[in-house]
């Protein structure tokens, strides 16, 4: 592996770490958002609820 | 008379090979029904652009440049990112987030199953691709054609053709790619696991607020992802608002069909022999497969990991549905579950993970754009 390739590889590894962490962080925030919205505005059976598929 | 035969005299074996590749894509679209809406236009477009002096591409005539229709579409539809973004509006209008509200934890699988993107990006750097090219190749693992095209149009325009073909081909091959990886990583006992379902109603207010808040949150933290997530969520808002039924249906049907058609044939404008017949194309095809395999593995292994900490266990196969190929991946998981136990219905949970994969893939695309300089 040349020094240039190794430098790019290391940068890619760093982006992988940051990217996966950021992705999980975003999804966790959205998870909290889902829970919060569902608590604040609970669905009622008489409301036109959504059917799965 | 000589002018009439110019095509025959100028054609090369590379052009003929590309026409054969175009023909193969058309065959796969019609006979095997592999993503026909995309592979058929790409296949036919490949034939069109490999006819010597084809008027669908820009040509020099009498010292002046004459615009070709496909080159023009490429400039106004792909380089401006308009076509992929319009597709996101259509996809957003098709997504129902309500299953996710019934088991919000499954949202995390939409992150885990993007692992293949980053793994492949890193692997691609070892094959001599620079970081921007590697990121464009890695994004094939988003299992989301428009995101792949969007990122490639920013980072590696010269690779859009092979990246699109790989992305759409592997999306069509999800039923073949995922099952062996899942079987390799799970025991029969794990595949037999049942999951309890919930049919609780979800309020309309919740479903309306979700796309708006997700857009604001994403935009504030990762502005580069705003266009991707924003157009997706706009389509979803049109669906959920309840007062734009005609627009919602138009987005899901006419808009989706029309833009898909244009996107496919426009992508083909990059499928010229000089651009496609490169060693790098073979690497892209191979690395694309690697991305899908590691997406699947990432999802399954994350499910096994999270089961160590939660009471309501998740069937590890559900993790594999965290990719964006909707609803194909959910169907694959459901079918695999029923093959092990015909009374085990995993579809609802797999759909939830699959929907989260659609958010995850778009978000991953935005993060790649933000992190790769």
Tab-separated table of C-alpha atoms in Angstrom:
chain	number	residue	atom	x	y	z
A	1	UNK	CA	0.000	0.000	0.000
A	2	UNK	CA	1.423	3.375	-0.979
A	3	UNK	CA	1.554	6.235	1.496
A	4	UNK	CA	-1.095	8.128	-0.472
A	5	UNK	CA	-3.472	5.147	-0.498
A	6	UNK	CA	-2.883	4.611	3.201
A	7	UNK	CA	-3.704	8.257	3.936
A	8	UNK	CA	-6.978	8.023	1.978
A	9	UNK	CA	-7.794	4.697	3.653
A	10	UNK	CA	-7.276	6.208	7.105
A	11	UNK	CA	-9.468	9.169	6.184
A	12	UNK	CA	-12.172	6.782	4.959
A	13	UNK	CA	-11.961	4.851	8.238
A	14	UNK	CA	-12.359	8.066	10.187
A	15	UNK	CA	-15.393	9.055	8.098
A	16	UNK	CA	-16.844	5.570	8.649
A	17	UNK	CA	-16.600	6.024	12.410
A	18	UNK	CA	-18.061	9.514	12.355
A	19	UNK	CA	-20.721	8.604	9.790
A	20	UNK	CA	-22.040	5.549	11.641
A	21	UNK	CA	-22.060	7.419	14.952
A	22	UNK	CA	-23.889	10.385	13.425
A	23	UNK	CA	-26.373	8.051	11.742
A	24	UNK	CA	-27.185	6.296	15.025
A	25	UNK	CA	-27.400	9.646	16.808
A	26	UNK	CA	-29.901	10.965	14.244
A	27	UNK	CA	-31.954	7.777	14.401
A	28	UNK	CA	-31.966	7.919	18.185
A	29	UNK	CA	-33.234	11.511	18.073
A	30	UNK	CA	-35.953	10.429	15.631
A	31	UNK	CA	-36.751	7.517	17.957
A	32	UNK	CA	-37.265	9.995	20.815
A	33	UNK	CA	-39.344	12.160	18.481
A	34	UNK	CA	-41.591	9.211	17.603
A	35	UNK	CA	-42.115	8.357	21.267
A	36	UNK	CA	-42.713	11.989	22.227
A	37	UNK	CA	-45.203	12.682	19.441
A	38	UNK	CA	-47.078	9.487	20.210
A	39	UNK	CA	-47.309	10.468	23.894
A	40	UNK	CA	-48.371	14.066	23.161
A	41	UNK	CA	-50.922	13.167	20.512
A	42	UNK	CA	-52.125	9.642	21.232
A	43	UNK	CA	-54.288	8.051	18.583
A	44	UNK	CA	-57.878	7.207	19.416
A	45	UNK	CA	-59.780	4.244	18.115
A	46	UNK	CA	-62.503	6.483	16.711
A	47	UNK	CA	-59.909	8.517	14.790
A	48	UNK	CA	-59.186	7.445	11.242
A	49	UNK	CA	-56.258	5.323	12.347
A	50	UNK	CA	-53.756	4.017	9.865
A	51	UNK	CA	-53.896	0.401	8.879
A	52	UNK	CA	-50.646	-1.410	8.298
A	53	UNK	CA	-50.139	-2.067	4.597
B	1	UNK	CA	-24.542	8.372	-50.304
B	2	UNK	CA	-21.433	8.022	-48.130
B	3	UNK	CA	-23.189	9.863	-45.320
B	4	UNK	CA	-25.798	7.118	-45.102
B	5	UNK	CA	-23.203	4.522	-44.115
B	6	UNK	CA	-21.241	6.632	-41.663
B	7	UNK	CA	-22.683	4.693	-38.723
B	8	UNK	CA	-21.523	1.377	-40.147
B	9	UNK	CA	-18.027	2.619	-40.894
B	10	UNK	CA	-17.540	4.360	-37.547
B	11	UNK	CA	-18.907	1.656	-35.246
B	12	UNK	CA	-16.377	-0.107	-33.017
B	13	UNK	CA	-16.446	-3.417	-31.171
B	14	UNK	CA	-16.776	-1.411	-27.967
B	15	UNK	CA	-20.000	0.146	-29.276
B	16	UNK	CA	-21.307	-3.290	-30.178
B	17	UNK	CA	-20.411	-4.645	-26.738
B	18	UNK	CA	-22.235	-1.748	-25.082
B	19	UNK	CA	-25.301	-2.430	-27.264
B	20	UNK	CA	-25.146	-6.038	-26.085
B	21	UNK	CA	-25.013	-4.796	-22.479
B	22	UNK	CA	-28.027	-2.583	-23.222
B	23	UNK	CA	-29.796	-5.592	-24.697
B	24	UNK	CA	-28.977	-7.620	-21.579
B	25	UNK	CA	-30.478	-4.926	-19.348
B	26	UNK	CA	-33.626	-4.919	-21.482
B	27	UNK	CA	-33.748	-8.744	-21.247
B	28	UNK	CA	-33.386	-8.625	-17.443
B	29	UNK	CA	-36.097	-5.961	-17.228
B	30	UNK	CA	-38.605	-7.813	-19.401
B	31	UNK	CA	-37.873	-11.485	-18.843
B	32	UNK	CA	-36.712	-11.438	-15.193
B	33	UNK	CA	-38.637	-8.282	-14.201
B	34	UNK	CA	-35.530	-6.883	-12.439
B	35	UNK	CA	-36.423	-3.232	-11.709
B	36	UNK	CA	-38.021	-2.919	-15.183
B	37	UNK	CA	-38.957	0.744	-14.713
B	38	UNK	CA	-35.275	1.636	-14.528
B	39	UNK	CA	-33.340	-1.098	-16.293
B	40	UNK	CA	-35.441	-0.950	-19.453
B	41	UNK	CA	-34.897	2.795	-20.062
B	42	UNK	CA	-31.202	2.448	-19.125
B	43	UNK	CA	-30.867	-0.529	-21.477
B	44	UNK	CA	-32.548	1.197	-24.403
B	45	UNK	CA	-30.663	4.421	-23.708
B	46	UNK	CA	-27.394	2.466	-23.751
B	47	UNK	CA	-28.185	1.317	-27.284
B	48	UNK	CA	-29.133	4.873	-28.285
B	49	UNK	CA	-25.904	6.492	-27.078
B	50	UNK	CA	-23.642	3.856	-28.607
B	51	UNK	CA	-24.832	4.426	-32.160
B	52	UNK	CA	-21.963	6.415	-33.724
B	53	UNK	CA	-22.701	10.148	-34.006
B	54	UNK	CA	-26.015	9.590	-32.215
B	55	UNK	CA	-28.074	12.789	-32.173
B	56	UNK	CA	-29.245	12.048	-28.615
B	57	UNK	CA	-25.811	13.239	-27.432
B	58	UNK	CA	-24.116	16.587	-28.048
B	59	UNK	CA	-22.279	16.490	-31.395
B	60	UNK	CA	-20.050	18.864	-33.303
B	61	UNK	CA	-21.532	19.607	-36.715
B	62	UNK	CA	-19.913	22.086	-39.080
B	63	UNK	CA	-17.713	23.370	-36.242
B	64	UNK	CA	-20.724	24.069	-34.027
B	65	UNK	CA	-22.002	22.118	-31.054
B	66	UNK	CA	-25.482	20.714	-31.571
B	67	UNK	CA	-27.273	19.816	-28.339
B	68	UNK	CA	-28.466	16.229	-27.974
B	69	UNK	CA	-31.652	15.486	-26.046
B	70	UNK	CA	-30.099	13.083	-23.534
B	71	UNK	CA	-27.104	15.341	-22.906
B	72	UNK	CA	-29.582	18.155	-22.285
B	73	UNK	CA	-31.652	16.024	-19.912
B	74	UNK	CA	-28.441	15.129	-18.070
B	75	UNK	CA	-27.536	18.774	-17.579
B	76	UNK	CA	-30.980	19.903	-16.421
B	77	UNK	CA	-32.065	16.744	-14.608
B	78	UNK	CA	-29.020	15.107	-13.069
B	79	UNK	CA	-26.401	17.824	-12.680
B	80	UNK	CA	-28.986	20.102	-11.042
B	81	UNK	CA	-30.166	17.060	-8.974
B	82	UNK	CA	-33.778	17.787	-9.948
B	83	UNK	CA	-34.679	14.253	-11.119
B	84	UNK	CA	-33.480	12.413	-7.982
B	85	UNK	CA	-35.169	14.993	-5.761
B	86	UNK	CA	-38.486	14.666	-7.600
B	87	UNK	CA	-38.240	10.906	-7.141
B	88	UNK	CA	-37.865	11.536	-3.404
B	89	UNK	CA	-41.169	13.451	-3.400
B	90	UNK	CA	-42.792	10.419	-5.017
B	91	UNK	CA	-41.165	7.976	-2.575
B	92	UNK	CA	-42.159	10.155	0.378
B	93	UNK	CA	-45.766	10.065	-0.812
B	94	UNK	CA	-45.604	6.263	-0.852
B	95	UNK	CA	-44.207	5.833	2.685
B	96	UNK	CA	-46.476	5.106	5.624
B	97	UNK	CA	-44.589	5.807	8.856
B	98	UNK	CA	-47.344	4.537	11.136
B	99	UNK	CA	-45.849	1.009	11.594
B	100	UNK	CA	-42.729	2.692	13.001
B	101	UNK	CA	-44.783	4.423	15.705
B	102	UNK	CA	-45.935	1.004	16.897
B	103	UNK	CA	-42.350	-0.207	17.479
B	104	UNK	CA	-40.062	2.886	17.400
B	105	UNK	CA	-37.009	0.832	18.362
B	106	UNK	CA	-36.936	-0.611	14.843
B	107	UNK	CA	-35.888	2.844	13.651
B	108	UNK	CA	-32.347	2.027	14.769
B	109	UNK	CA	-32.117	-0.762	12.188
B	110	UNK	CA	-32.307	1.914	9.521
B	111	UNK	CA	-28.911	3.070	10.796
B	112	UNK	CA	-27.298	-0.334	11.364
B	113	UNK	CA	-28.135	-1.584	7.883
B	114	UNK	CA	-26.256	1.303	6.269
B	115	UNK	CA	-22.981	-0.199	7.482
B	116	UNK	CA	-22.259	-1.547	3.997
B	117	UNK	CA	-22.052	2.022	2.647
B	118	UNK	CA	-19.189	2.980	4.921
B	119	UNK	CA	-17.474	-0.406	4.790
B	120	UNK	CA	-17.490	-0.347	0.994
B	121	UNK	CA	-16.314	3.251	0.847
B	122	UNK	CA	-13.308	2.289	2.961
B	123	UNK	CA	-12.681	-0.864	0.906
B	124	UNK	CA	-12.871	1.104	-2.354
B	125	UNK	CA	-9.977	3.329	-1.298
B	126	UNK	CA	-7.783	0.191	-1.300
B	127	UNK	CA	-8.544	-0.311	-5.010
B	128	UNK	CA	-7.112	3.058	-5.972
B	129	UNK	CA	-10.292	5.161	-5.931
B	130	UNK	CA	-9.995	8.619	-4.404
B	131	UNK	CA	-12.202	9.467	-1.449
B	132	UNK	CA	-14.990	11.123	-3.451
B	133	UNK	CA	-15.137	8.222	-5.914
B	134	UNK	CA	-15.029	5.723	-3.037
B	135	UNK	CA	-17.915	7.519	-1.303
B	136	UNK	CA	-19.967	7.424	-4.518
B	137	UNK	CA	-19.317	3.688	-4.836
B	138	UNK	CA	-20.079	3.056	-1.170
B	139	UNK	CA	-23.437	4.784	-1.473
B	140	UNK	CA	-24.590	1.926	-3.738
B	141	UNK	CA	-25.148	0.280	-0.339
B	142	UNK	CA	-27.916	2.755	0.407
B	143	UNK	CA	-30.005	0.384	-1.767
B	144	UNK	CA	-31.626	3.565	-2.952
B	145	UNK	CA	-31.123	4.544	-6.606
B	146	UNK	CA	-31.924	8.271	-6.328
B	147	UNK	CA	-29.560	8.695	-3.336
B	148	UNK	CA	-26.788	6.909	-5.250
B	149	UNK	CA	-27.327	9.141	-8.269
B	150	UNK	CA	-27.556	12.259	-6.103
B	151	UNK	CA	-24.243	11.589	-4.331
B	152	UNK	CA	-22.465	10.420	-7.504
B	153	UNK	CA	-23.620	13.530	-9.369
B	154	UNK	CA	-21.848	15.619	-6.719
B	155	UNK	CA	-18.705	13.534	-6.259
B	156	UNK	CA	-18.019	11.377	-9.325
B	157	UNK	CA	-20.088	12.279	-12.381
B	158	UNK	CA	-17.912	10.073	-14.578
B	159	UNK	CA	-19.019	7.026	-12.546
B	160	UNK	CA	-22.786	7.692	-12.538
B	161	UNK	CA	-23.468	5.074	-15.244
B	162	UNK	CA	-21.903	2.010	-13.596
B	163	UNK	CA	-23.010	3.146	-10.108
B	164	UNK	CA	-26.649	3.438	-11.215
B	165	UNK	CA	-26.598	0.111	-13.015
B	166	UNK	CA	-25.028	-1.589	-9.979
B	167	UNK	CA	-27.449	0.071	-7.534
B	168	UNK	CA	-30.610	-0.828	-9.442
B	169	UNK	CA	-29.401	-4.313	-10.387
B	170	UNK	CA	-28.577	-5.254	-6.806
B	171	UNK	CA	-31.854	-3.764	-5.551
B	172	UNK	CA	-33.582	-6.154	-7.917
B	173	UNK	CA	-31.383	-8.987	-6.655
B	174	UNK	CA	-32.192	-8.458	-2.949
B	175	UNK	CA	-34.175	-11.759	-2.823
B	176	UNK	CA	-31.027	-13.554	-4.002
B	177	UNK	CA	-28.383	-11.590	-2.053
B	178	UNK	CA	-29.943	-11.343	1.411
B	179	UNK	CA	-31.118	-14.901	2.312
B	180	UNK	CA	-27.679	-16.618	2.255
B	181	UNK	CA	-26.117	-13.815	4.335
B	182	UNK	CA	-28.968	-14.012	6.863
B	183	UNK	CA	-28.744	-17.823	7.071
B	184	UNK	CA	-24.996	-17.611	7.592
B	185	UNK	CA	-25.370	-15.223	10.526
B	186	UNK	CA	-28.419	-16.692	12.289
B	187	UNK	CA	-29.333	-20.020	13.839
B	188	UNK	CA	-32.623	-21.736	13.036
B	189	UNK	CA	-33.774	-20.978	16.577
B	190	UNK	CA	-33.218	-17.264	15.957
B	191	UNK	CA	-35.059	-17.383	12.641
B	192	UNK	CA	-38.020	-19.014	14.398
B	193	UNK	CA	-38.358	-16.168	16.901
B	194	UNK	CA	-41.809	-14.606	17.025
B	195	UNK	CA	-42.526	-10.950	17.605
B	196	UNK	CA	-45.692	-9.567	19.150
B	197	UNK	CA	-47.557	-6.995	17.123
B	198	UNK	CA	-49.608	-3.957	18.019
B	199	UNK	CA	-52.477	-2.391	16.122
B	200	UNK	CA	-52.772	0.794	18.173
B	201	UNK	CA	-54.107	3.751	16.209
B	202	UNK	CA	-51.766	6.624	15.372
B	203	UNK	CA	-53.131	10.159	15.421
B	204	UNK	CA	-53.167	12.268	12.277
B	205	UNK	CA	-51.450	15.136	14.105
B	206	UNK	CA	-48.524	12.845	14.882
B	207	UNK	CA	-48.211	11.710	11.291
B	208	UNK	CA	-48.317	15.317	10.058
B	209	UNK	CA	-45.816	16.661	12.584
B	210	UNK	CA	-43.283	13.850	12.085
B	211	UNK	CA	-42.092	14.773	8.542
B	212	UNK	CA	-41.966	18.473	9.425
B	213	UNK	CA	-39.926	17.966	12.603
B	214	UNK	CA	-37.592	15.420	11.003
B	215	UNK	CA	-36.840	17.917	8.219
B	216	UNK	CA	-36.133	20.747	10.662
B	217	UNK	CA	-33.963	18.584	12.934
B	218	UNK	CA	-31.957	17.111	10.056
B	219	UNK	CA	-31.562	20.482	8.381
B	220	UNK	CA	-30.334	22.121	11.573
B	221	UNK	CA	-27.730	19.441	12.296
B	222	UNK	CA	-26.727	18.453	8.754
B	223	UNK	CA	-27.660	21.190	6.255
B	224	UNK	CA	-26.176	19.190	3.361
B	225	UNK	CA	-28.859	16.546	3.917
B	226	UNK	CA	-31.716	19.067	3.827
B	227	UNK	CA	-32.556	18.651	0.142
B	228	UNK	CA	-32.541	14.842	0.338
B	229	UNK	CA	-34.563	14.465	3.529
B	230	UNK	CA	-36.648	17.576	2.846
B	231	UNK	CA	-38.036	16.387	-0.492
B	232	UNK	CA	-38.692	12.917	0.952
B	233	UNK	CA	-40.572	14.386	3.908
B	234	UNK	CA	-42.404	16.892	1.705
B	235	UNK	CA	-43.813	13.969	-0.280
B	236	UNK	CA	-44.810	12.307	2.978
B	237	UNK	CA	-46.514	15.477	4.234
B	238	UNK	CA	-48.533	15.681	1.007
B	239	UNK	CA	-49.635	12.100	1.740
B	240	UNK	CA	-50.466	12.563	5.409
B	241	UNK	CA	-52.037	16.030	5.410
B	242	UNK	CA	-55.305	14.541	4.186
B	243	UNK	CA	-56.308	17.533	2.060
B	244	UNK	CA	-54.147	16.814	-0.999
B	245	UNK	CA	-55.345	13.378	-1.967
B	246	UNK	CA	-55.155	14.077	-5.707
B	247	UNK	CA	-51.612	15.445	-5.414
B	248	UNK	CA	-50.588	12.546	-3.230
B	249	UNK	CA	-51.903	10.035	-5.763
B	250	UNK	CA	-50.276	11.989	-8.610
B	251	UNK	CA	-46.935	11.958	-6.781
B	252	UNK	CA	-47.199	8.222	-6.108
B	253	UNK	CA	-48.197	7.342	-9.656
B	254	UNK	CA	-47.722	9.850	-12.478
B	255	UNK	CA	-44.779	11.767	-10.992
B	256	UNK	CA	-42.990	8.563	-9.938
B	257	UNK	CA	-43.496	6.931	-13.336
B	258	UNK	CA	-42.571	9.958	-15.425
B	259	UNK	CA	-39.457	10.937	-13.503
B	260	UNK	CA	-38.303	7.309	-13.250
B	261	UNK	CA	-38.590	7.046	-17.023
B	262	UNK	CA	-36.615	10.257	-17.557
B	263	UNK	CA	-34.074	9.339	-14.891
B	264	UNK	CA	-33.428	5.938	-16.440
B	265	UNK	CA	-32.943	7.081	-19.997
B	266	UNK	CA	-30.915	10.104	-18.895
B	267	UNK	CA	-28.539	7.957	-16.844
B	268	UNK	CA	-27.975	5.990	-20.025
B	269	UNK	CA	-26.363	9.062	-21.579
B	270	UNK	CA	-23.292	8.200	-19.475
B	271	UNK	CA	-23.231	4.595	-20.719
B	272	UNK	CA	-20.967	5.287	-23.657
B	273	UNK	CA	-18.274	2.713	-24.435
B	274	UNK	CA	-15.379	5.037	-23.582
B	275	UNK	CA	-16.788	5.691	-20.097
B	276	UNK	CA	-18.286	2.308	-19.210
B	277	UNK	CA	-15.764	-0.170	-20.568
B	278	UNK	CA	-13.163	0.474	-17.899
B	279	UNK	CA	-11.586	-1.780	-15.297
B	280	UNK	CA	-13.111	0.525	-12.676
B	281	UNK	CA	-16.598	-0.613	-13.785
B	282	UNK	CA	-15.780	-4.183	-12.749
B	283	UNK	CA	-14.578	-2.933	-9.360
B	284	UNK	CA	-17.773	-0.893	-8.944
B	285	UNK	CA	-19.961	-3.921	-9.746
B	286	UNK	CA	-17.993	-6.062	-7.244
B	287	UNK	CA	-17.907	-3.414	-4.525
B	288	UNK	CA	-21.646	-2.767	-4.964
B	289	UNK	CA	-22.357	-6.403	-4.132
B	290	UNK	CA	-20.052	-6.118	-1.134
B	291	UNK	CA	-22.077	-3.077	0.051
B	292	UNK	CA	-25.369	-5.009	-0.026
B	293	UNK	CA	-23.816	-7.997	1.792
B	294	UNK	CA	-22.389	-5.835	4.589
B	295	UNK	CA	-25.643	-3.846	4.885
B	296	UNK	CA	-27.447	-7.107	5.517
B	297	UNK	CA	-24.785	-8.317	7.942
B	298	UNK	CA	-24.796	-4.977	9.785
B	299	UNK	CA	-28.559	-5.143	10.304
B	300	UNK	CA	-28.611	-8.779	11.454
B	301	UNK	CA	-25.658	-8.414	13.830
B	302	UNK	CA	-27.107	-5.230	15.325
B	303	UNK	CA	-30.389	-7.059	16.003
B	304	UNK	CA	-28.485	-9.824	17.786
B	305	UNK	CA	-26.571	-7.208	19.787
B	306	UNK	CA	-29.641	-5.231	20.804
B	307	UNK	CA	-31.391	-8.457	21.885
B	308	UNK	CA	-28.846	-8.688	24.700
B	309	UNK	CA	-30.421	-5.634	26.328
B	310	UNK	CA	-34.154	-5.668	25.565
B	311	UNK	CA	-37.080	-7.682	26.890
B	312	UNK	CA	-39.232	-7.777	23.751
B	313	UNK	CA	-36.703	-9.608	21.562
B	314	UNK	CA	-36.384	-8.876	17.863
B	315	UNK	CA	-36.058	-11.646	15.297
B	316	UNK	CA	-32.506	-10.953	13.982
B	317	UNK	CA	-33.707	-11.356	10.386
B	318	UNK	CA	-35.655	-8.102	10.847
B	319	UNK	CA	-32.317	-6.272	11.021
B	320	UNK	CA	-31.661	-7.141	7.382
B	321	UNK	CA	-34.845	-5.284	6.388
B	322	UNK	CA	-33.196	-2.053	7.577
B	323	UNK	CA	-31.979	-1.437	4.026
B	324	UNK	CA	-33.905	0.911	1.796
B	325	UNK	CA	-35.074	-1.571	-0.856
B	326	UNK	CA	-38.798	-1.208	-0.132
B	327	UNK	CA	-40.877	-3.357	0.067
B	328	UNK	CA	-38.666	-6.053	-1.447
B	329	UNK	CA	-36.499	-6.581	1.622
B	330	UNK	CA	-39.500	-6.753	3.991
B	331	UNK	CA	-41.079	-9.394	1.763
B	332	UNK	CA	-37.859	-11.415	1.697
B	333	UNK	CA	-37.675	-11.465	5.517
B	334	UNK	CA	-41.358	-12.333	5.858
B	335	UNK	CA	-40.955	-15.168	3.366
B	336	UNK	CA	-37.867	-16.506	5.148
B	337	UNK	CA	-39.744	-16.430	8.453
B	338	UNK	CA	-42.623	-18.408	6.958
B	339	UNK	CA	-40.249	-20.928	5.415
B	340	UNK	CA	-39.061	-21.766	8.942
B	341	UNK	CA	-42.514	-21.614	10.510
B	342	UNK	CA	-45.559	-21.077	8.310
B	343	UNK	CA	-47.500	-19.467	11.185
B	344	UNK	CA	-44.852	-16.818	11.939
B	345	UNK	CA	-45.871	-13.452	10.484
B	346	UNK	CA	-42.990	-10.997	10.470
B	347	UNK	CA	-44.225	-8.720	7.690
B	348	UNK	CA	-45.429	-5.857	9.911
B	349	UNK	CA	-42.103	-5.651	11.756
B	350	UNK	CA	-40.056	-6.071	8.588
B	351	UNK	CA	-41.998	-3.214	6.963
B	352	UNK	CA	-41.205	-0.994	9.969
B	353	UNK	CA	-37.481	-1.725	9.650
B	354	UNK	CA	-37.689	-1.261	5.887
B	355	UNK	CA	-39.346	2.165	6.277
B	356	UNK	CA	-36.646	3.187	8.744
B	357	UNK	CA	-34.123	2.059	6.122
B	358	UNK	CA	-35.577	4.632	3.742
B	359	UNK	CA	-34.909	7.403	6.235
B	360	UNK	CA	-31.500	5.901	7.061
B	361	UNK	CA	-30.332	5.673	3.466
B	362	UNK	CA	-31.246	9.268	2.670
B	363	UNK	CA	-29.624	10.420	5.885
B	364	UNK	CA	-26.483	8.402	5.123
B	365	UNK	CA	-26.309	10.100	1.714
B	366	UNK	CA	-26.533	13.503	3.391
B	367	UNK	CA	-23.874	12.569	5.944
B	368	UNK	CA	-21.532	11.355	3.216
B	369	UNK	CA	-21.952	14.707	1.481
B	370	UNK	CA	-21.201	16.493	4.748
B	371	UNK	CA	-18.213	14.393	5.822
B	372	UNK	CA	-16.368	13.803	2.543
B	373	UNK	CA	-14.514	16.870	1.367
